[in-house]
Amino acid sequence: MDQQKVIISVLGRDRVGIIATISNILADHNANIVDISQTILQDYFTMIMLVDVTHSPLEFNELKKRIAEAGDAIGMQVNVQNTEIFDYMHRI
Amino acid sequence: MIQTSVARQEIMETIRMVQMENLDIRTITMGISLRDCADPDAEKACQNIYDKITQKAEKLVSVGEEIESRYGIPIVNKRISVTPVSMVAESSKTKDYVPFAKALDRAAQAVGVNFIGGFSAMVQKGTTLGDENLLKSIPAALAETERVCSSINVASSKAGMNMDAINQMGHLIKKTAYQTKDRDSIGCAKLVVFCNVPEDNPFMAGAFHGVGEPEAVINVGISGPGVVRNAVLKHPEADFGELASVIKKTAFKITRAGELVGSVASETLGIPFGIIDLSLAPTPAVGDSVSDILEGMGLEQTGTHGTTAALAMLNDAVKKGGIMASSHVGGLSGAFIPVSEDAGMIEAVRAGTLTFDKLEAMTSVCSVGLDMIAIPGNTSAETISAIIADEMAIGMINRKTTAVRIIPVHGKELGDEAIFGGLLGSAPIMKVNGKKSDAFVKRGGRIPAPLQSFNN
C-alpha cells in the first residue's frame, strides 16, 4: 500500500496543550508524526505536522473530523490535507 | 518539511490562498454525449436522456466532495454539460423541446448538480429544423426549469455572422425576460449568445458537450481572482514585466491545484480528463473580484482610462502562467468580467465609472464578453440584437470567443437594481444607447466571414 501522508496545520492563539491535544488523537488512531514544526508570532501560533496515516484504521474523513473537533474545542483552526496538493502546487 | 520537499512557507501559502483569498476550484463539469439518446418518440428520447445522465453522473457530486475533503480545497460547483439538445431532439416527432429541458432539469436534480448546460444550438451559418424548434422553445424552457442553461452560437470567424439568428435572439431574450419577470428576468442569466463558442467549456451558462468530444469527459474550471489580487497588491512598485511574472507564477499554482483535482476526479470516476479552463472567475464575495485586480494595478476605479490595457495584460499573463501547469488547456480560459458576479464591477457601474461602451471595449481583450449585464426592461429587441451584433463582430474579427449574456429586467429602469441571488449576484441597471438600430438588424442574411490576413 502506498504511503498516505497528510499535512495537519493548526492556527490560532497560543495556549497550553495544543500539540498534546492533536498528537493524542493521532496516537489513538495509529497515525505517525513524521515531522513537526511550529512558530509563535505575537501570540499567534502556527503548527505544521507531516503525518503518515497509512496504518490508521480510520477513514480519512473520520480522522479529519475528529482532529478538527478537537481543534475547535481548544479554539484552534485545524486543516488536514493530503500532501499531494502542496507538491502539485509548488513543485514541477 | 521533509519528504514532501515542500517548504513550510509554501504550505502556509496554500493555506492562506484557500482560507483568506478564496482560492477554489470553481467547477468540475462532466460532459456527457446524448447522441445515442435520440428517438422518434419524444417521450422515449427524454427518458433516454434522463437515464443516461443519472447513470453517468451518479457519483459526480460525491466524488467531488471526497476530493474537496482530501485536499482541503473547495470545489464550488459540480455541473453537467450535454450534447446540444437541438441535435438530439431533432429526430423526435415534436416541435416543442420544453420536455427535453425538463428531462435535463430532473436529471440534474437527481444527481445533485446546480446547473446543466446544453439546451443549445450552433446556428452560425443557418438553422436546421431542430435548431428552429429549440430556439422557439428557449423562453418557456428557461422559465419552466431551474437548472437548465442555454447557449446559441450565432457567429464564427470561419462562417461570419448569422444576422437572422441574431435578430431572432433579441426577441427570444425579451420573451425569456418576460416569462421570468417575477424573478427579475433571471431566465436571461441562463442564456448566452456566442461567437466562436468553445466546445469544451466547463463554465455556465455557456457549457455544452461538443460534437468532437468523447462519450463522457471531465473538465475543470479554476478560479482565484482573490489570490491574484493579493499577489498584485504585494508588488506596488513592480513594473509591468515583473508584475506579469508575479501573475504568471500565481496562475501556475492555481492551475496546478485544478490539474490535481481534475486528474483525481477523472481517475476516480473512470472518465477521461478533458481540459482545464484557465479562467479567473469572480464571485460576489468581497475580495474575489477581477475588478479589484485591475484596481490593484493602479487604477482608481475599473472603467477609467487604462482599464483595457490592465485587463489585456492580466488576461495574457494568466494564460501564460496556466499553460505550463496543465497538459490540456481549453474552454474559455481568461479573465471573466461578469458585472453582477463581481463586487468591484458592480461598484464601478454604480459610480458611473464603468459604462456599457467601456465594457464592450474590455471584451475585446478578455475572455468571453458582455456578461451578466442588466439593462432597462423596456430596451427593444432590436437594440438587444444590435448589442449582440457588435459583440459578435469583435469575436469574429479578432478570432476569439465572445458572448453576450444580457438581462433586460422586466419592469426595471435606470437607477434600479436587479437581484438574482447566489453566484449570479445582483446588478445595477445599465444605460444603453437610446438611438434605434432597427433597420440595421432587420436587414437579415449573413455578414460574410472576414479576411484572415491583412490584419490592421
JSON list of C-alpha atoms in Angstrom, two decimals, chain A residues 3 5 7 9 11 34-39 46-50 60-61 64 77 79-92, chain B residues 1-8 10-15 17 19 23 66 68-73 252-254 256-257 259-260 263-264 324:
[
{"chain": "A", "resi": 3, "resn": "GLN", "atom": "CA", "xyz": [2.17, 5.73, 1.98]},
{"chain": "A", "resi": 5, "resn": "LYS", "atom": "CA", "xyz": [0.73, 11.37, 4.13]},
{"chain": "A", "resi": 7, "resn": "ILE", "atom": "CA", "xyz": [-0.26, 17.86, 6.39]},
{"chain": "A", "resi": 9, "resn": "SER", "atom": "CA", "xyz": [-1.88, 22.71, 10.06]},
{"chain": "A", "resi": 11, "resn": "LEU", "atom": "CA", "xyz": [-3.63, 28.03, 13.57]},
{"chain": "A", "resi": 34, "resn": "VAL", "atom": "CA", "xyz": [6.91, 12.26, 10.68]},
{"chain": "A", "resi": 35, "resn": "ASP", "atom": "CA", "xyz": [7.84, 15.87, 11.16]},
{"chain": "A", "resi": 36, "resn": "ILE", "atom": "CA", "xyz": [6.60, 18.78, 13.15]},
{"chain": "A", "resi": 37, "resn": "SER", "atom": "CA", "xyz": [7.39, 22.45, 13.21]},
{"chain": "A", "resi": 38, "resn": "GLN", "atom": "CA", "xyz": [5.86, 25.38, 14.98]},
{"chain": "A", "resi": 39, "resn": "THR", "atom": "CA", "xyz": [6.26, 29.11, 15.25]},
{"chain": "A", "resi": 46, "resn": "THR", "atom": "CA", "xyz": [1.06, 28.05, 13.77]},
{"chain": "A", "resi": 47, "resn": "MET", "atom": "CA", "xyz": [2.00, 24.42, 13.73]},
{"chain": "A", "resi": 48, "resn": "ILE", "atom": "CA", "xyz": [2.55, 22.22, 10.73]},
{"chain": "A", "resi": 49, "resn": "MET", "atom": "CA", "xyz": [2.73, 18.45, 11.10]},
{"chain": "A", "resi": 50, "resn": "LEU", "atom": "CA", "xyz": [3.60, 15.92, 8.46]},
{"chain": "A", "resi": 60, "resn": "PHE", "atom": "CA", "xyz": [-9.60, 9.88, 6.13]},
{"chain": "A", "resi": 61, "resn": "ASN", "atom": "CA", "xyz": [-12.74, 11.95, 6.63]},
{"chain": "A", "resi": 64, "resn": "LYS", "atom": "CA", "xyz": [-10.09, 14.67, 9.81]},
{"chain": "A", "resi": 77, "resn": "GLN", "atom": "CA", "xyz": [-8.38, 26.17, 13.40]},
{"chain": "A", "resi": 79, "resn": "ASN", "atom": "CA", "xyz": [-6.74, 21.80, 8.42]},
{"chain": "A", "resi": 80, "resn": "VAL", "atom": "CA", "xyz": [-5.95, 18.28, 7.31]},
{"chain": "A", "resi": 81, "resn": "GLN", "atom": "CA", "xyz": [-4.85, 17.96, 3.70]},
{"chain": "A", "resi": 82, "resn": "ASN", "atom": "CA", "xyz": [-3.26, 15.24, 1.62]},
{"chain": "A", "resi": 83, "resn": "THR", "atom": "CA", "xyz": [0.35, 16.26, 0.87]},
{"chain": "A", "resi": 84, "resn": "GLU", "atom": "CA", "xyz": [-0.19, 15.90, -2.88]},
{"chain": "A", "resi": 85, "resn": "ILE", "atom": "CA", "xyz": [-1.87, 19.29, -3.11]},
{"chain": "A", "resi": 86, "resn": "PHE", "atom": "CA", "xyz": [1.27, 21.03, -1.86]},
{"chain": "A", "resi": 87, "resn": "ASP", "atom": "CA", "xyz": [3.60, 19.04, -4.08]},
{"chain": "A", "resi": 88, "resn": "TYR", "atom": "CA", "xyz": [1.39, 19.76, -7.07]},
{"chain": "A", "resi": 89, "resn": "MET", "atom": "CA", "xyz": [1.16, 23.48, -6.46]},
{"chain": "A", "resi": 90, "resn": "HIS", "atom": "CA", "xyz": [4.74, 24.19, -5.53]},
{"chain": "A", "resi": 91, "resn": "ARG", "atom": "CA", "xyz": [6.86, 21.65, -7.40]},
{"chain": "A", "resi": 92, "resn": "ILE", "atom": "CA", "xyz": [7.19, 20.99, -11.09]},
{"chain": "B", "resi": 1, "resn": "MET", "atom": "CA", "xyz": [9.42, 19.87, 5.88]},
{"chain": "B", "resi": 2, "resn": "ILE", "atom": "CA", "xyz": [10.94, 16.61, 4.88]},
{"chain": "B", "resi": 3, "resn": "GLN", "atom": "CA", "xyz": [9.53, 14.03, 2.46]},
{"chain": "B", "resi": 4, "resn": "THR", "atom": "CA", "xyz": [7.08, 16.32, 0.68]},
{"chain": "B", "resi": 5, "resn": "SER", "atom": "CA", "xyz": [10.09, 18.57, -0.10]},
{"chain": "B", "resi": 6, "resn": "VAL", "atom": "CA", "xyz": [7.71, 21.48, 0.18]},
{"chain": "B", "resi": 7, "resn": "ALA", "atom": "CA", "xyz": [8.82, 24.25, 2.48]},
{"chain": "B", "resi": 8, "resn": "ARG", "atom": "CA", "xyz": [6.81, 25.38, 5.45]},
{"chain": "B", "resi": 10, "resn": "GLU", "atom": "CA", "xyz": [4.81, 27.10, 0.76]},
{"chain": "B", "resi": 11, "resn": "ILE", "atom": "CA", "xyz": [2.42, 25.11, 2.89]},
{"chain": "B", "resi": 12, "resn": "MET", "atom": "CA", "xyz": [1.34, 28.33, 4.57]},
{"chain": "B", "resi": 13, "resn": "GLU", "atom": "CA", "xyz": [0.95, 29.97, 1.17]},
{"chain": "B", "resi": 14, "resn": "THR", "atom": "CA", "xyz": [-1.50, 27.31, 0.01]},
{"chain": "B", "resi": 15, "resn": "ILE", "atom": "CA", "xyz": [-3.43, 27.51, 3.26]},
{"chain": "B", "resi": 17, "resn": "MET", "atom": "CA", "xyz": [-4.81, 31.11, -0.57]},
{"chain": "B", "resi": 19, "resn": "GLN", "atom": "CA", "xyz": [-8.59, 30.39, 3.79]},
{"chain": "B", "resi": 23, "resn": "LEU", "atom": "CA", "xyz": [-8.93, 30.07, -3.83]},
{"chain": "B", "resi": 66, "resn": "GLU", "atom": "CA", "xyz": [-14.38, 13.49, -1.43]},
{"chain": "B", "resi": 68, "resn": "GLU", "atom": "CA", "xyz": [-12.59, 18.57, -1.70]},
{"chain": "B", "resi": 69, "resn": "SER", "atom": "CA", "xyz": [-12.09, 16.99, 1.69]},
{"chain": "B", "resi": 70, "resn": "ARG", "atom": "CA", "xyz": [-8.90, 15.13, 0.84]},
{"chain": "B", "resi": 71, "resn": "TYR", "atom": "CA", "xyz": [-7.06, 18.19, -0.41]},
{"chain": "B", "resi": 72, "resn": "GLY", "atom": "CA", "xyz": [-8.79, 20.83, 1.67]},
{"chain": "B", "resi": 73, "resn": "ILE", "atom": "CA", "xyz": [-9.65, 22.91, -1.36]},
{"chain": "B", "resi": 252, "resn": "PHE", "atom": "CA", "xyz": [0.61, 28.46, -12.35]},
{"chain": "B", "resi": 253, "resn": "LYS", "atom": "CA", "xyz": [-0.07, 27.45, -8.75]},
{"chain": "B", "resi": 254, "resn": "ILE", "atom": "CA", "xyz": [-3.82, 27.90, -9.07]},
{"chain": "B", "resi": 256, "resn": "ARG", "atom": "CA", "xyz": [-1.82, 23.05, -10.65]},
{"chain": "B", "resi": 257, "resn": "ALA", "atom": "CA", "xyz": [-4.50, 22.71, -7.98]},
{"chain": "B", "resi": 259, "resn": "GLU", "atom": "CA", "xyz": [-4.87, 19.82, -12.61]},
{"chain": "B", "resi": 260, "resn": "LEU", "atom": "CA", "xyz": [-4.65, 17.67, -9.50]},
{"chain": "B", "resi": 263, "resn": "SER", "atom": "CA", "xyz": [-6.86, 14.10, -12.75]},
{"chain": "B", "resi": 264, "resn": "VAL", "atom": "CA", "xyz": [-8.03, 12.59, -9.47]},
{"chain": "B", "resi": 324, "resn": "MET", "atom": "CA", "xyz": [2.57, 25.02, -18.39]}
]
